[in-house]
Structure formats: C-alpha cells, structure tokens
Short mmCIF file of C-alpha atoms in Angstrom, two decimals:
data_model
loop_
_atom_site.label_atom_id
_atom_site.label_comp_id
_atom_site.label_asym_id
_atom_site.label_seq_id
_atom_site.Cartn_x
_atom_site.Cartn_y
_atom_site.Cartn_z
CA MET R 705 115.63 -2.44 77.89
CA ALA R 706 116.46 1.33 79.17
CA THR R 707 115.69 4.13 77.26
CA THR R 708 118.34 7.16 77.48
CA ALA R 709 116.79 10.01 78.21
CA PRO R 710 115.82 12.51 75.29
CA LYS R 711 118.49 14.84 74.65
CA GLN R 712 118.31 18.85 73.85
CA ARG R 713 117.79 19.01 69.96
CA SER R 714 118.23 21.73 67.60
CA GLU R 715 114.46 22.86 65.33
CA THR R 716 115.73 21.58 62.59
CA ALA R 717 116.50 17.51 64.26
CA GLU R 718 112.97 18.22 66.48
CA GLN R 719 111.46 19.43 62.71
CA ILE R 720 112.78 16.24 61.39
CA LEU R 721 111.55 13.51 64.16
CA ASP R 722 108.10 15.20 63.92
CA LEU R 723 107.60 14.36 59.91
CA ALA R 724 108.89 11.46 60.62
CA GLU R 725 107.00 10.24 63.31
CA THR R 726 103.73 10.91 61.56
CA LEU R 727 104.98 9.72 58.46
CA ILE R 728 105.52 6.84 60.25
CA GLN R 729 101.92 6.70 61.74
CA THR R 730 100.15 7.00 58.25
CA ARG R 731 102.77 5.26 55.80
CA GLY R 732 105.02 2.84 57.59
CA TYR R 733 108.66 3.06 58.80
CA SER R 734 108.86 1.49 55.30
CA ALA R 735 107.63 3.55 53.18
CA PHE R 736 109.36 6.81 52.94
CA SER R 737 112.64 8.10 52.46
CA TYR R 738 115.04 10.29 53.51
CA GLN R 739 114.36 12.33 50.42
CA ASP R 740 110.15 12.69 51.30
CA ILE R 741 111.17 14.22 54.89
CA ALA R 742 113.77 16.96 52.51
CA ASP R 743 111.10 17.44 50.24
CA SER R 744 109.03 18.37 52.79
CA LEU R 745 111.22 20.75 55.02
CA GLY R 746 112.71 22.23 52.10
CA ILE R 747 116.45 21.08 53.89
CA ARG R 748 119.01 18.88 52.30
CA LYS R 749 119.40 15.08 52.88
CA ALA R 750 123.05 15.79 53.83
CA SER R 751 121.01 17.95 56.48
CA ILE R 752 118.94 14.80 57.87
CA HIS R 753 122.20 12.37 57.67
CA TYR R 754 124.13 15.00 60.23
CA HIS R 755 120.96 15.03 62.77
CA PHE R 756 120.10 11.03 62.10
CA PRO R 757 123.55 9.40 60.21
CA SER R 758 121.05 6.56 59.24
CA LYS R 759 117.25 5.84 58.60
CA ALA R 760 117.72 2.97 61.82
CA ASP R 761 118.88 6.41 63.71
CA LEU R 762 115.91 7.98 63.23
CA GLY R 763 113.82 5.37 63.80
CA VAL R 764 115.28 4.98 67.33
CA ALA R 765 115.22 8.30 68.01
CA VAL R 766 111.53 8.74 66.73
CA VAL R 767 110.15 5.38 69.39
CA ASP R 768 112.56 7.00 72.22
CA ARG R 769 111.10 10.54 72.71
CA TYR R 770 107.45 8.73 71.88
CA MET R 771 108.02 6.58 74.64
CA ALA R 772 109.20 9.04 76.45
CA ARG R 773 106.35 11.52 76.18
CA PHE R 774 103.80 8.37 77.02
CA ASP R 775 106.25 7.08 80.56
CA GLY R 776 106.14 10.53 81.38
CA ALA R 777 101.99 10.38 81.17
CA LEU R 778 101.65 7.14 82.62
CA THR R 779 104.02 8.40 85.59
CA ALA R 780 101.81 11.55 86.38
CA ILE R 781 98.03 9.33 85.69
CA ALA R 782 99.45 6.26 88.29
CA ASP R 783 100.85 8.42 90.85
CA ASP R 784 97.92 10.43 91.25
CA GLN R 785 95.93 8.54 93.98
CA SER R 786 92.65 10.71 94.45
CA GLN R 787 91.35 9.70 90.96
CA SER R 788 89.73 6.39 90.86
CA SER R 789 91.02 3.50 88.95
CA MET R 790 88.25 4.22 85.91
CA THR R 791 89.20 7.64 85.91
CA MET R 792 92.84 6.72 85.48
CA LEU R 793 92.38 4.08 82.12
CA ASP R 794 89.49 7.43 80.95
CA VAL R 795 92.87 9.06 80.83
CA TYR R 796 94.66 6.13 79.18
CA VAL R 797 92.61 5.86 75.94
CA GLN R 798 92.60 9.44 75.50
CA PRO R 799 95.33 9.25 72.45
CA TYR R 800 93.70 6.46 71.24
CA LEU R 801 90.80 8.41 70.79
CA GLN R 802 93.00 11.22 69.43
CA PHE R 803 94.55 9.31 66.65
CA ALA R 804 91.35 7.36 65.94
CA SER R 805 89.92 11.33 65.20
CA THR R 806 92.07 11.35 62.44
CA PRO R 807 91.63 9.95 58.98
CA ASP R 808 95.07 7.64 59.28
CA GLN R 809 96.85 7.96 62.13
CA VAL R 810 97.36 4.86 64.56
CA CYS R 811 99.26 4.50 67.66
CA LEU R 812 103.74 5.14 66.49
CA SER R 813 104.28 1.72 68.18
CA GLY R 814 101.41 -0.15 66.66
CA ALA R 815 101.98 1.25 63.15
CA LEU R 816 105.75 -0.34 63.46
CA ALA R 817 104.73 -3.36 64.55
CA GLY R 818 103.18 -4.20 61.52
CA GLU R 819 106.13 -4.32 59.69
CA MET R 820 108.32 -6.03 62.66
CA MET R 821 110.33 -8.42 60.66
CA ALA R 822 111.42 -5.34 58.41
CA LEU R 823 112.95 -3.09 61.16
CA PRO R 824 116.37 -2.59 62.68
CA PRO R 825 116.47 -4.59 65.55
CA LYS R 826 117.03 -1.87 67.20
CA VAL R 827 114.17 -0.52 66.08
CA ARG R 828 112.44 -3.44 67.11
CA GLU R 829 113.67 -4.06 70.89
CA ARG R 830 112.05 -0.30 71.64
CA VAL R 831 108.63 -1.63 70.04
CA ASP R 832 108.96 -4.71 72.01
CA HIS R 833 109.81 -2.42 75.05
CA PHE R 834 106.60 0.04 74.28
CA PHE R 835 104.20 -2.67 74.06
CA ARG R 836 105.76 -4.61 77.12
CA THR R 837 105.35 -1.29 79.27
CA HIS R 838 101.78 -0.67 78.49
CA GLN R 839 100.92 -3.76 79.51
CA VAL R 840 102.79 -4.01 83.43
CA TRP R 841 101.22 -0.56 83.61
CA LEU R 842 97.75 -1.65 82.98
CA THR R 843 98.40 -4.88 85.21
CA LYS R 844 98.73 -2.26 87.81
CA ILE R 845 95.74 -0.11 87.17
CA LEU R 846 93.56 -2.98 87.27
CA GLU R 847 95.18 -4.74 90.17
CA ARG R 848 95.02 -1.00 91.89
CA GLY R 849 91.08 -1.24 90.34
CA VAL R 850 90.35 -4.74 92.18
CA ALA R 851 92.05 -3.87 95.74
CA ARG R 852 89.89 -0.27 95.54
CA GLY R 853 86.70 -2.52 94.65
CA GLU R 854 86.27 -0.76 91.71
CA PHE R 855 86.93 -3.57 88.74
CA THR R 856 85.74 -6.93 88.23
CA LEU R 857 88.31 -9.24 86.29
CA ALA R 858 87.47 -12.11 84.93
CA ALA R 859 91.59 -13.33 84.33
CA PRO R 860 94.27 -12.78 86.28
CA ALA R 861 95.14 -8.61 85.46
CA SER R 862 98.23 -9.67 83.49
CA LYS R 863 96.00 -11.43 81.49
CA VAL R 864 93.17 -8.88 81.50
CA ALA R 865 96.58 -6.17 80.21
CA ARG R 866 97.13 -7.92 77.39
CA PHE R 867 93.43 -8.07 76.09
CA VAL R 868 92.93 -4.16 77.05
CA PHE R 869 95.78 -2.85 74.82
CA GLY R 870 95.58 -5.63 72.56
CA ALA R 871 91.73 -4.39 71.70
CA LEU R 872 93.09 -0.67 71.76
CA GLN R 873 95.47 -1.26 69.17
CA GLY R 874 93.44 -3.40 67.22
CA ALA R 875 90.28 -0.90 67.27
CA LEU R 876 92.58 1.29 65.86
CA LEU R 877 93.65 -0.34 62.70
CA VAL R 878 89.70 -1.08 62.18
CA LYS R 879 88.84 2.28 62.42
CA ARG R 880 91.63 3.07 60.03
CA THR R 881 90.46 0.70 57.49
CA THR R 882 86.49 1.15 57.98
CA ASN R 883 86.53 5.34 58.87
CA ASP R 884 83.92 4.06 61.40
CA MET R 885 85.12 5.94 64.90
CA SER R 886 82.42 3.54 66.74
CA GLN R 887 85.49 0.69 66.25
CA ILE R 888 87.24 1.89 68.94
CA ASN R 889 84.85 3.51 71.13
CA ASP R 890 82.27 0.33 71.30
CA VAL R 891 85.61 -1.23 72.09
CA ILE R 892 86.56 0.98 75.03
CA ALA R 893 82.79 1.08 76.15
CA VAL R 894 82.70 -2.16 76.71
CA MET R 895 85.87 -2.81 78.18
CA LYS R 896 84.51 -0.58 80.61
CA LEU R 897 81.42 -2.29 80.92
CA GLN R 898 82.87 -5.29 81.50
CA LEU R 899 85.59 -3.95 84.03
CA ALA R 900 82.81 -2.30 86.64
CA ALA R 901 80.98 -5.46 86.31
CA ARG R 902 80.02 -7.00 89.39
CA PRO R 903 79.70 -11.14 89.96
CA SER R 904 75.97 -12.23 90.30
CA ALA R 905 74.78 -13.26 93.54
#
C-alpha cells in the first residue's frame, strides 16, 4: 500500500495531530475523543472536524505522518554505506529507547496493533504496512551485515527480521507494564550479541 505524501497543514492541524499521536501512544485509539483534544487544546470540536472530518480520517493522518518520519529516517540510514550494519541497527533502535524512557509511551503502530480489530479499515491497512515495511528494511540490513561479514544469522534474514521487530515491539509493552528499562535494554543487548556471534570452529 502506498502512502500519500503529507500535505502542508496549518499550525492547528499539526497540534491536533501531535496530541492525537501522544494519546494513541499512551491511552490507545479507542480511549480518546474529539472532546479530549478540544479540551486540551482549548478549541471547539468543530475546528477538529474541519481538519479531520472523522476520527478515522484523524487516525489515518496520524499514522501517515508517523510512517513518513520513520521512512525518511530508514532511507537515510540505509543510504549511508560508510556505516557498519550494527551501527545502522543502533540508529534503528533509538526511537524504541526513546519511547521506553517515557513513563507510558510505546510505538504508535504497536499501540494501534493492540486494538487492531476495533480500528477502521484504512487505519488497519496502514498499521499492517508499517509492520511490513520495517520487517523488509530489517531484512535488507541483516542481509547486508551477512554479506559484509558483520553478522551471523541463525535463520534466514527475513525470519530474523521478524524476530528482531517483534522483540523490540514486545519489549516496549513489557517495559510499560513493569517500568523496568532493562526489559528493552536486555533485548537489544542480546540481539546484538546473537547477530555478532561467530559460528564455532
């Protein structure tokens, strides 16, 4: 599924998107309303409907903007051929560590995935696209690492990519539950040890 390029929006629209993104990451998509946004921003609900006629429209806009930021960052990482593959992964995990450093935030798409069956179809499509895009990106970085003699994989790169992505997303949820930062730090440390391991002679 191709996402449309984000259009230029007004300051009010960006404020609505910023707040909606935070609310999804902390409460969930189903747990906030346009009234919550209106009260927080000091605007009328009609102003929100003007920019985003329905909550589904708002959800799509939030996810599209989030994906555009992530896609730009992933492209920039992959295009820098001077970096080692492990450095690329270090850059990739930074947003996860940033979310984990907050009391209650998780990855936007990870938060949405937790209520997938209750989401509007267009939002569900975008969450699925986000997950698949990241797994494809990770697969390419892992294959690059193997080709350069930097990684040793215990399974095909596509399967390891799913493992890495799932472990990072899951660690964020466990960290939010336990408030224990080591939940994600340990996952990242073991992941890097496994990738850098050399087969026994």
